[in-house]
Structure formats: C-alpha cells, structure tokens
C-alpha cells in the first residue's frame, strides 16, 4: 500500500492537562504519516468548547491542518459566529459540523439543532471559507426510523453545503459500499470517508458500539470474547481484522480513511504499518 494513501486522525478533546499532554505526544507520533488533517471532537452540548479550541489552536500552531468538530450545543448563532472568526483567524479552513451527542442525563428534553442547520449557518456566516465535513451512518443512525429518511436527511446536509462526509465506524465493509451506492442513486456525490475504529478491548468496543449503533458481527464478537484474558493477543487480532477492513475499503474505492485514535498512537500506527507493508 502506497504511503500516498490519504489518512486523517481524530482526537477526543482533552478535559485535563494530563490528557492535553497525551494528545500532543500522540500527534507528534502520527504526524510522520502526513495526514490530510487532524480533527478534534466537541464534547456533547459544547462541554469541551475551550478544550477543543485550545487543542485545535495548539496543533495548528505546530503546522498541522486541523479540523475542529463543531455543534450548536447550547450556543446561539452569535457564539458560533465568534468561534468561526477565531478559527478563520488561526488559519483553520476545515470543520466537522454535527448535531452532536445529547449531553448525558438530559434524555430527549434538550432542543438539538440538526447538522444541516449548522452547515447552513456556517455557509451564511463564512461563505466558502471552510471545507465542511458532516457525519454519515452506513449502518443507519440509531434515531433514524428508515433507511430512506436517513438518506434524505443526509442529502439535506449536502444540499446545505457539506463538501464531504466521515462515517461512524463499522466492521462490515459491505455496509459502507451499500450506503455509498444508495447515496449515488439519490445523486449524493460528495466523498464519503470511512471512519475506522481500532479494536483495543472487548468491553469498551461493546459498550461504545451499543451507544452509537455500530454492529459488531457475531463472529467478531465471539473471537473478541475469547481473548478477554489475553490483551496482547486481542490487540494483534484486532489490528489484523481492522487492517483487512481498511484494505477492502481502499480496494473498493474509499477516498481516504479517518482513524478514531482515541488519543492513542499504537493501535492506529499498527494498522498503518500493516497497510504500508
Ligand atoms: P444529524 O445529521 O442532525 O442527524 C441526527 C438524527 O436526526 C439522524 O437520525 C438523522 O436522520 C435525523 N435528522 C437529521 N436531520 C433532520 C431533520 N432536519 N429533521 C429531523 N430529523 C433529522 N458527537 C459529539 O458530541 N461530538 C463530536 O465531536 C462528534 N464527532 C463525530 C464525528 C463523526 C465522524 C461522527 C460519525 C459522529 C460524531 N459525533 C460527535 C456523534 C454525533 O454527534 C451523533 O451521532 C449525533 O447523534 C448525530 O449527529 P449528526 O451530526 O449526524 O446529526
């Protein structure tokens, strides 16, 4: 696999100084892969607004292309406008625009602005300055009732001005190809970048997958369960499974790969080294 294969890496916004240091260290290790960009998440309800901004500005200062994640959270259009101006001033030209997760404990009571509304606002306030990524769900967002509504709402984000999309992670390459085909049939032609989740432990991936609606195929779940007392063997097995997934996606025409690093370098680097070998 050529070194020219485009990649991007995602960091979770740090909430402590210790976590911020970790991001800096992981960034220093991943930079050698010359990623298209690093993205930094935005905590549910805007809970990491300052941590996200600080991390983005630090990474940008070091010369990397950085794409902050952004959502309305509890903010108004004016606050979003001020944040956009700060990012523009700092040389940021890419954003990941999201509705965002519901802050925990709020149930369905909080009004959430859909991502298409945010994309529209960013275009109104900043014209074409930012390349805007939005989220896509090959296995269908947990709140979506039908595949049709999923595709229709995805199309609204594209029509509002999204340039490309990054998917929720999945372990079944066919889910991605099927979703891409459905989009093409609806005349949605933006690049759809697969989101890749390295597998590092069973309980974590199980809990997270239940929350975000990602399916762990039965064969994979059974294998992971068999490694619960052998963490190193699980890491090696997980890296092989995810490398195979990446290879299938790239062979099938995926435009790039976006790694959810979970602020760790080793799992992502193992997969990248496998891909490059
Ligand atoms: P939307 O596109 O608004 O969709 C949410 C749901 O509402 C879907 O079911 C959709 O079909 C439906 N819908 C969409 N538009 C409408 C409409 N106009 N009317 C009615 N229904 C509609 N979460 C965070 O909190 N912070 C992050 O940094 C973050 N980063 C992420 C990065 C990626 C690449 C991905 C895939 C997810 C990320 N998430 C993040 C999780 C994301 O916020 C959740 O999945 C959230 O539940 C949906 O966000 P969205 O932008 O996809 O929402």
Short mmCIF file of C-alpha atoms and ligand atoms in Angstrom, two decimals:
data_model
loop_
_atom_site.label_atom_id
_atom_site.label_comp_id
_atom_site.label_asym_id
_atom_site.label_seq_id
_atom_site.Cartn_x
_atom_site.Cartn_y
_atom_site.Cartn_z
CA UNK A 1 0.00 0.00 0.00
CA UNK A 2 1.49 3.35 -1.01
CA UNK A 3 2.50 5.99 1.53
CA UNK A 4 0.47 8.46 -0.52
CA UNK A 5 -2.79 6.91 0.69
CA UNK A 6 -4.69 9.79 2.33
CA UNK A 7 -5.44 9.44 6.04
CA UNK A 8 -6.86 11.64 8.76
CA UNK A 9 -6.77 11.22 12.51
CA UNK A 10 -9.30 12.14 15.17
CA UNK A 11 -8.54 13.17 18.75
CA UNK A 12 -11.02 13.38 21.59
CA UNK A 13 -10.93 16.85 23.13
CA UNK A 14 -8.88 16.59 26.32
CA UNK A 15 -10.52 17.55 29.63
CA UNK A 16 -7.38 17.70 31.81
CA UNK A 17 -3.82 18.97 31.41
CA UNK A 18 -2.59 15.40 31.53
CA UNK A 19 -4.92 14.44 28.66
CA UNK A 20 -3.82 17.52 26.70
CA UNK A 21 -0.18 16.42 27.03
CA UNK A 22 -1.13 12.98 25.76
CA UNK A 23 -2.73 14.50 22.65
CA UNK A 24 0.48 16.44 21.96
CA UNK A 25 2.54 13.24 22.28
CA UNK A 26 0.24 11.19 20.05
CA UNK A 27 0.14 14.00 17.47
CA UNK A 28 3.97 14.01 17.40
CA UNK A 29 3.98 10.30 16.58
CA UNK A 30 1.21 10.34 13.97
CA UNK A 31 2.48 13.35 12.07
CA UNK A 32 5.01 11.19 10.20
CA UNK A 33 2.13 9.69 8.20
CA UNK A 34 1.45 13.16 6.70
CA UNK A 35 -2.29 13.04 7.29
CA UNK A 36 -4.65 15.29 5.35
CA UNK A 37 -5.82 16.67 8.69
CA UNK A 38 -6.24 16.01 12.40
CA UNK A 39 -9.74 16.54 13.80
CA UNK A 40 -10.67 17.32 17.40
CA UNK A 41 -14.06 16.37 18.87
CA UNK A 42 -16.50 18.74 20.55
CA UNK A 43 -17.96 17.38 23.78
CA UNK A 44 -21.70 16.75 23.97
CA UNK A 45 -23.61 20.01 24.47
CA UNK A 46 -20.44 22.05 23.89
CA UNK A 47 -18.96 20.67 27.14
CA UNK A 48 -15.38 20.78 25.81
CA UNK A 49 -15.65 24.07 23.90
CA UNK A 50 -12.49 25.52 25.46
CA UNK A 51 -10.55 22.23 25.44
CA UNK A 52 -11.42 21.72 21.78
CA UNK A 53 -10.44 25.25 20.81
CA UNK A 54 -7.17 25.18 22.74
CA UNK A 55 -6.18 21.80 21.26
CA UNK A 56 -7.06 22.96 17.75
CA UNK A 57 -5.03 26.15 18.10
CA UNK A 58 -2.03 24.28 19.55
CA UNK A 59 -2.00 21.69 16.77
CA UNK A 60 -2.47 24.38 14.11
CA UNK A 61 0.49 26.34 15.55
CA UNK A 62 2.67 23.29 15.03
CA UNK A 63 1.85 23.44 11.31
CA UNK A 64 -0.76 20.67 11.02
CA UNK A 65 -4.05 21.02 9.17
CA UNK A 66 -6.70 20.80 11.86
CA UNK A 67 -10.46 20.35 11.57
CA UNK A 68 -12.36 21.25 14.73
CA UNK A 69 -15.66 19.44 15.30
CA UNK A 70 -18.42 21.92 15.99
CA UNK A 71 -22.06 21.75 17.06
CA UNK A 72 -24.57 24.23 18.40
CA UNK A 73 -24.53 22.61 21.85
CA UNK A 74 -26.31 25.21 23.97
CA UNK A 75 -24.90 28.11 21.95
CA UNK A 76 -26.57 30.72 19.77
CA UNK A 77 -25.65 31.81 16.27
CA UNK A 78 -23.61 34.75 17.58
CA UNK A 79 -21.38 32.50 19.70
CA UNK A 80 -20.90 30.15 16.77
CA UNK A 81 -20.04 33.15 14.58
CA UNK A 82 -17.37 34.29 17.08
CA UNK A 83 -15.84 30.81 17.16
CA UNK A 84 -15.77 30.66 13.35
CA UNK A 85 -13.98 34.01 13.22
CA UNK A 86 -11.36 32.78 15.72
CA UNK A 87 -10.77 29.64 13.71
CA UNK A 88 -10.52 31.56 10.46
CA UNK A 89 -8.03 33.97 12.05
CA UNK A 90 -5.93 30.99 13.20
CA UNK A 91 -5.75 29.65 9.63
CA UNK A 92 -8.28 26.85 10.11
CA UNK A 93 -10.13 26.03 6.88
CA UNK A 94 -11.88 22.75 7.62
CA UNK A 95 -14.67 21.88 10.08
CA UNK A 96 -16.66 18.77 11.03
CA UNK A 97 -20.24 20.05 11.54
CA UNK A 98 -22.51 17.97 13.75
CA UNK A 99 -25.73 18.00 15.69
CA UNK A 100 -23.72 16.47 18.50
CA UNK A 101 -24.49 13.82 21.08
CA UNK A 102 -27.13 14.58 23.68
CA UNK A 103 -25.49 15.65 26.96
CA UNK A 104 -25.87 12.69 29.37
CA UNK A 105 -28.81 12.90 31.77
CA UNK A 106 -30.87 15.23 29.58
CA UNK A 107 -32.86 12.49 27.85
CA UNK A 108 -34.78 13.88 24.90
CA UNK A 109 -35.64 17.14 26.68
CA UNK A 110 -32.96 19.40 25.16
CA UNK A 111 -33.61 21.04 21.77
CA UNK A 112 -30.82 19.95 19.43
CA UNK A 113 -30.13 21.72 16.14
CA UNK A 114 -29.65 19.30 13.27
CA UNK A 115 -26.37 19.33 11.42
CA UNK A 116 -27.96 20.68 8.21
CA UNK A 117 -28.98 23.83 10.13
CA UNK A 118 -25.40 24.30 11.36
CA UNK A 119 -23.95 23.78 7.87
CA UNK A 120 -26.40 26.39 6.58
CA UNK A 121 -25.33 28.86 9.29
CA UNK A 122 -21.62 28.30 8.62
CA UNK A 123 -22.17 28.98 4.91
CA UNK A 124 -24.19 32.13 5.73
CA UNK A 125 -21.51 33.45 8.09
CA UNK A 126 -18.32 32.33 6.34
CA UNK A 127 -19.20 31.71 2.70
CA UNK A 128 -16.92 29.11 1.19
CA UNK A 129 -14.01 29.65 3.56
CA UNK A 130 -14.39 26.29 5.32
CA UNK A 131 -14.36 22.82 3.84
CA UNK A 132 -17.23 21.23 5.78
CA UNK A 133 -17.40 17.54 6.68
CA UNK A 134 -20.59 16.05 8.07
CA UNK A 135 -21.30 12.68 9.68
CA UNK A 136 -22.69 9.68 7.76
CA UNK A 137 -24.01 6.38 9.07
CA UNK A 138 -23.58 3.32 6.82
CA UNK A 139 -25.36 1.22 9.47
CA UNK A 140 -28.03 3.91 9.99
CA UNK A 141 -28.14 6.41 12.87
CA UNK A 142 -29.84 4.94 15.97
CA UNK A 143 -32.55 7.64 15.92
CA UNK A 144 -33.42 7.12 12.24
CA UNK A 145 -36.61 5.26 11.55
CA UNK A 146 -35.92 4.19 7.98
CA UNK A 147 -33.04 3.97 5.52
CA UNK A 148 -34.98 6.36 3.32
CA UNK A 149 -35.21 9.05 6.00
CA UNK A 150 -31.52 8.56 6.79
CA UNK A 151 -30.54 9.19 3.17
CA UNK A 152 -32.96 12.12 2.84
CA UNK A 153 -31.60 13.86 5.92
CA UNK A 154 -28.04 13.13 4.79
CA UNK A 155 -28.90 14.74 1.45
CA UNK A 156 -30.16 17.86 3.29
CA UNK A 157 -26.71 18.27 4.86
CA UNK A 158 -25.08 18.02 1.45
CA UNK A 159 -27.54 20.50 -0.08
CA UNK A 160 -26.85 22.89 2.80
CA UNK A 161 -23.19 22.96 1.69
CA UNK A 162 -21.24 19.97 3.07
CA UNK A 163 -18.18 19.09 0.98
CA UNK A 164 -17.52 15.58 2.28
CA UNK A 165 -18.63 13.16 4.96
CA UNK A 166 -16.93 10.97 7.56
CA UNK A 167 -18.75 7.84 8.64
CA UNK A 168 -19.47 6.33 12.00
CA UNK A 169 -17.23 3.30 12.41
CA UNK A 170 -18.36 -0.13 11.25
CA UNK A 171 -16.76 -3.56 10.88
CA UNK A 172 -18.61 -4.73 7.80
CA UNK A 173 -17.24 -3.26 4.56
CA UNK A 174 -20.47 -4.06 2.73
CA UNK A 175 -22.38 -1.64 4.96
CA UNK A 176 -20.16 1.14 3.59
CA UNK A 177 -20.44 0.05 -0.05
CA UNK A 178 -24.22 -0.37 0.26
CA UNK A 179 -24.60 3.10 1.79
CA UNK A 180 -22.39 4.66 -0.87
CA UNK A 181 -24.50 3.04 -3.61
CA UNK A 182 -27.74 4.31 -2.03
CA UNK A 183 -26.25 7.81 -1.92
CA UNK A 184 -25.19 7.66 -5.58
CA UNK A 185 -28.73 6.65 -6.54
CA UNK A 186 -30.00 9.76 -4.77
CA UNK A 187 -27.46 11.91 -6.58
CA UNK A 188 -25.33 12.46 -3.48
CA UNK A 189 -21.83 12.63 -4.88
CA UNK A 190 -19.59 14.02 -2.15
CA UNK A 191 -16.64 11.88 -0.96
CA UNK A 192 -17.69 9.61 1.93
CA UNK A 193 -14.67 8.81 4.10
CA UNK A 194 -14.89 5.64 6.21
CA UNK A 195 -14.35 6.18 9.94
CA UNK A 196 -12.03 3.46 11.27
CA UNK A 197 -12.06 2.32 14.90
CA UNK A 198 -9.04 0.29 16.04
CA UNK A 199 -10.05 -2.56 18.34
CA UNK A 200 -8.22 -2.43 21.67
CA UNK A 201 -10.53 -4.14 24.16
CA UNK A 202 -13.79 -6.02 24.14
CA UNK A 203 -15.86 -4.30 26.85
CA UNK A 204 -15.04 -0.81 25.61
CA UNK A 205 -15.93 -1.50 21.99
CA UNK A 206 -19.08 -3.37 23.00
CA UNK A 207 -20.36 -0.51 25.18
CA UNK A 208 -19.49 2.18 22.66
CA UNK A 209 -20.99 0.25 19.75
CA UNK A 210 -24.28 -0.15 21.61
CA UNK A 211 -24.42 3.60 22.21
CA UNK A 212 -23.64 4.68 18.66
CA UNK A 213 -25.43 1.93 16.77
CA UNK A 214 -22.35 0.22 15.27
CA UNK A 215 -22.76 -3.50 14.74
CA UNK A 216 -20.13 -5.97 15.93
CA UNK A 217 -20.64 -9.05 13.73
CA UNK A 218 -21.27 -12.23 15.74
CA UNK A 219 -18.09 -13.95 14.51
CA UNK A 220 -16.03 -10.94 15.60
CA UNK A 221 -17.73 -10.62 18.97
CA UNK A 222 -17.16 -14.32 19.73
CA UNK A 223 -13.48 -14.03 18.81
CA UNK A 224 -13.03 -10.91 20.93
CA UNK A 225 -14.71 -12.61 23.90
CA UNK A 226 -12.22 -15.45 23.62
CA UNK A 227 -9.32 -13.01 24.12
CA UNK A 228 -10.54 -11.28 27.28
CA UNK A 229 -7.67 -12.61 29.41
CA UNK A 230 -5.06 -12.11 26.66
CA UNK A 231 -4.91 -8.36 25.93
CA UNK A 232 -1.86 -8.58 23.65
CA UNK A 233 -3.42 -11.32 21.55
CA UNK A 234 -6.62 -9.27 21.32
CA UNK A 235 -4.65 -6.22 20.12
CA UNK A 236 -2.89 -8.27 17.44
CA UNK A 237 -6.12 -9.93 16.32
CA UNK A 238 -7.98 -6.59 16.34
CA UNK A 239 -5.24 -4.96 14.24
CA UNK A 240 -5.46 -7.77 11.66
CA UNK A 241 -9.26 -7.51 11.45
CA UNK A 242 -9.21 -3.73 11.03
CA UNK A 243 -6.30 -3.85 8.56
CA UNK A 244 -8.30 -6.28 6.44
CA UNK A 245 -11.31 -3.95 6.62
CA UNK A 246 -9.17 -0.97 5.54
CA UNK A 247 -7.72 -2.94 2.61
CA UNK A 248 -11.19 -3.91 1.41
CA UNK A 249 -12.40 -0.34 1.68
CA UNK A 250 -9.43 1.06 -0.23
CA UNK A 251 -9.69 -1.62 -2.93
CA UNK A 252 -13.38 -0.75 -3.22
CA UNK A 253 -12.60 2.92 -3.87
CA UNK A 254 -12.84 4.59 -0.44
CA UNK A 255 -11.37 8.08 -0.95
CA UNK A 256 -9.42 8.12 2.33
CA UNK A 257 -9.54 6.65 5.85
CA UNK A 258 -10.33 8.58 9.04
CA UNK A 259 -8.95 6.94 12.21
CA UNK A 260 -10.65 7.35 15.57
CA UNK A 261 -7.38 7.30 17.50
CA UNK A 262 -8.98 7.53 20.98
CA UNK A 263 -5.86 9.58 21.78
CA UNK A 264 -3.56 6.56 21.49
CA UNK A 265 -0.88 6.15 18.84
CA UNK A 266 -0.04 2.45 18.98
CA UNK A 267 -3.32 0.88 17.73
CA UNK A 268 -3.61 3.24 14.74
CA UNK A 269 0.10 3.01 13.91
CA UNK A 270 -0.02 -0.79 13.90
CA UNK A 271 -2.78 -0.71 11.29
CA UNK A 272 -0.95 1.90 9.20
CA UNK A 273 2.27 -0.13 9.32
CA UNK A 274 0.31 -3.22 8.23
CA UNK A 275 -1.19 -1.24 5.35
CA UNK A 276 2.22 0.02 4.29
CA UNK A 277 3.96 -3.35 4.47
P1 LIG B 1 -27.88 14.93 12.28
O1 LIG B 1 -27.34 14.87 10.90
O2 LIG B 1 -28.62 16.15 12.68
O3 LIG B 1 -28.79 13.62 12.46
C1 LIG B 1 -29.24 13.17 13.73
C2 LIG B 1 -30.51 12.32 13.56
O4 LIG B 1 -31.60 13.15 13.19
C3 LIG B 1 -30.43 11.25 12.47
O5 LIG B 1 -31.27 10.19 12.85
C4 LIG B 1 -30.99 11.96 11.25
O6 LIG B 1 -31.51 11.07 10.29
C5 LIG B 1 -32.06 12.83 11.87
N1 LIG B 1 -32.20 14.12 11.18
C6 LIG B 1 -31.23 14.81 10.51
N2 LIG B 1 -31.71 15.98 10.06
C7 LIG B 1 -33.00 16.03 10.46
C8 LIG B 1 -34.02 17.00 10.31
N3 LIG B 1 -33.79 18.14 9.65
N4 LIG B 1 -35.24 16.74 10.88
C9 LIG B 1 -35.47 15.60 11.57
N5 LIG B 1 -34.54 14.63 11.72
C10 LIG B 1 -33.31 14.85 11.18
N6 LIG B 1 -20.68 13.87 18.78
C11 LIG B 1 -20.28 14.87 19.60
O7 LIG B 1 -20.99 15.20 20.56
N7 LIG B 1 -19.08 15.50 19.39
C12 LIG B 1 -18.27 15.19 18.35
O8 LIG B 1 -17.21 15.80 18.19
C13 LIG B 1 -18.68 14.16 17.46
N8 LIG B 1 -17.93 13.82 16.36
C14 LIG B 1 -18.41 12.89 15.47
C15 LIG B 1 -17.69 12.64 14.29
C16 LIG B 1 -18.15 11.72 13.37
C17 LIG B 1 -17.35 11.48 12.11
C18 LIG B 1 -19.36 11.02 13.61
C19 LIG B 1 -19.85 10.00 12.63
C20 LIG B 1 -20.08 11.25 14.76
C21 LIG B 1 -19.64 12.20 15.70
N9 LIG B 1 -20.35 12.51 16.86
C22 LIG B 1 -19.92 13.50 17.71
C23 LIG B 1 -21.60 11.80 17.16
C24 LIG B 1 -22.80 12.58 16.60
O9 LIG B 1 -22.90 13.84 17.21
C25 LIG B 1 -24.05 11.76 16.91
O10 LIG B 1 -24.07 10.62 16.09
C26 LIG B 1 -25.35 12.54 16.85
O11 LIG B 1 -26.35 11.71 17.44
C27 LIG B 1 -25.79 12.91 15.43
O12 LIG B 1 -25.05 13.91 14.90
P2 LIG B 1 -25.21 14.29 13.32
O13 LIG B 1 -24.40 15.46 13.06
O14 LIG B 1 -25.06 13.09 12.49
O15 LIG B 1 -26.78 14.72 13.37
#
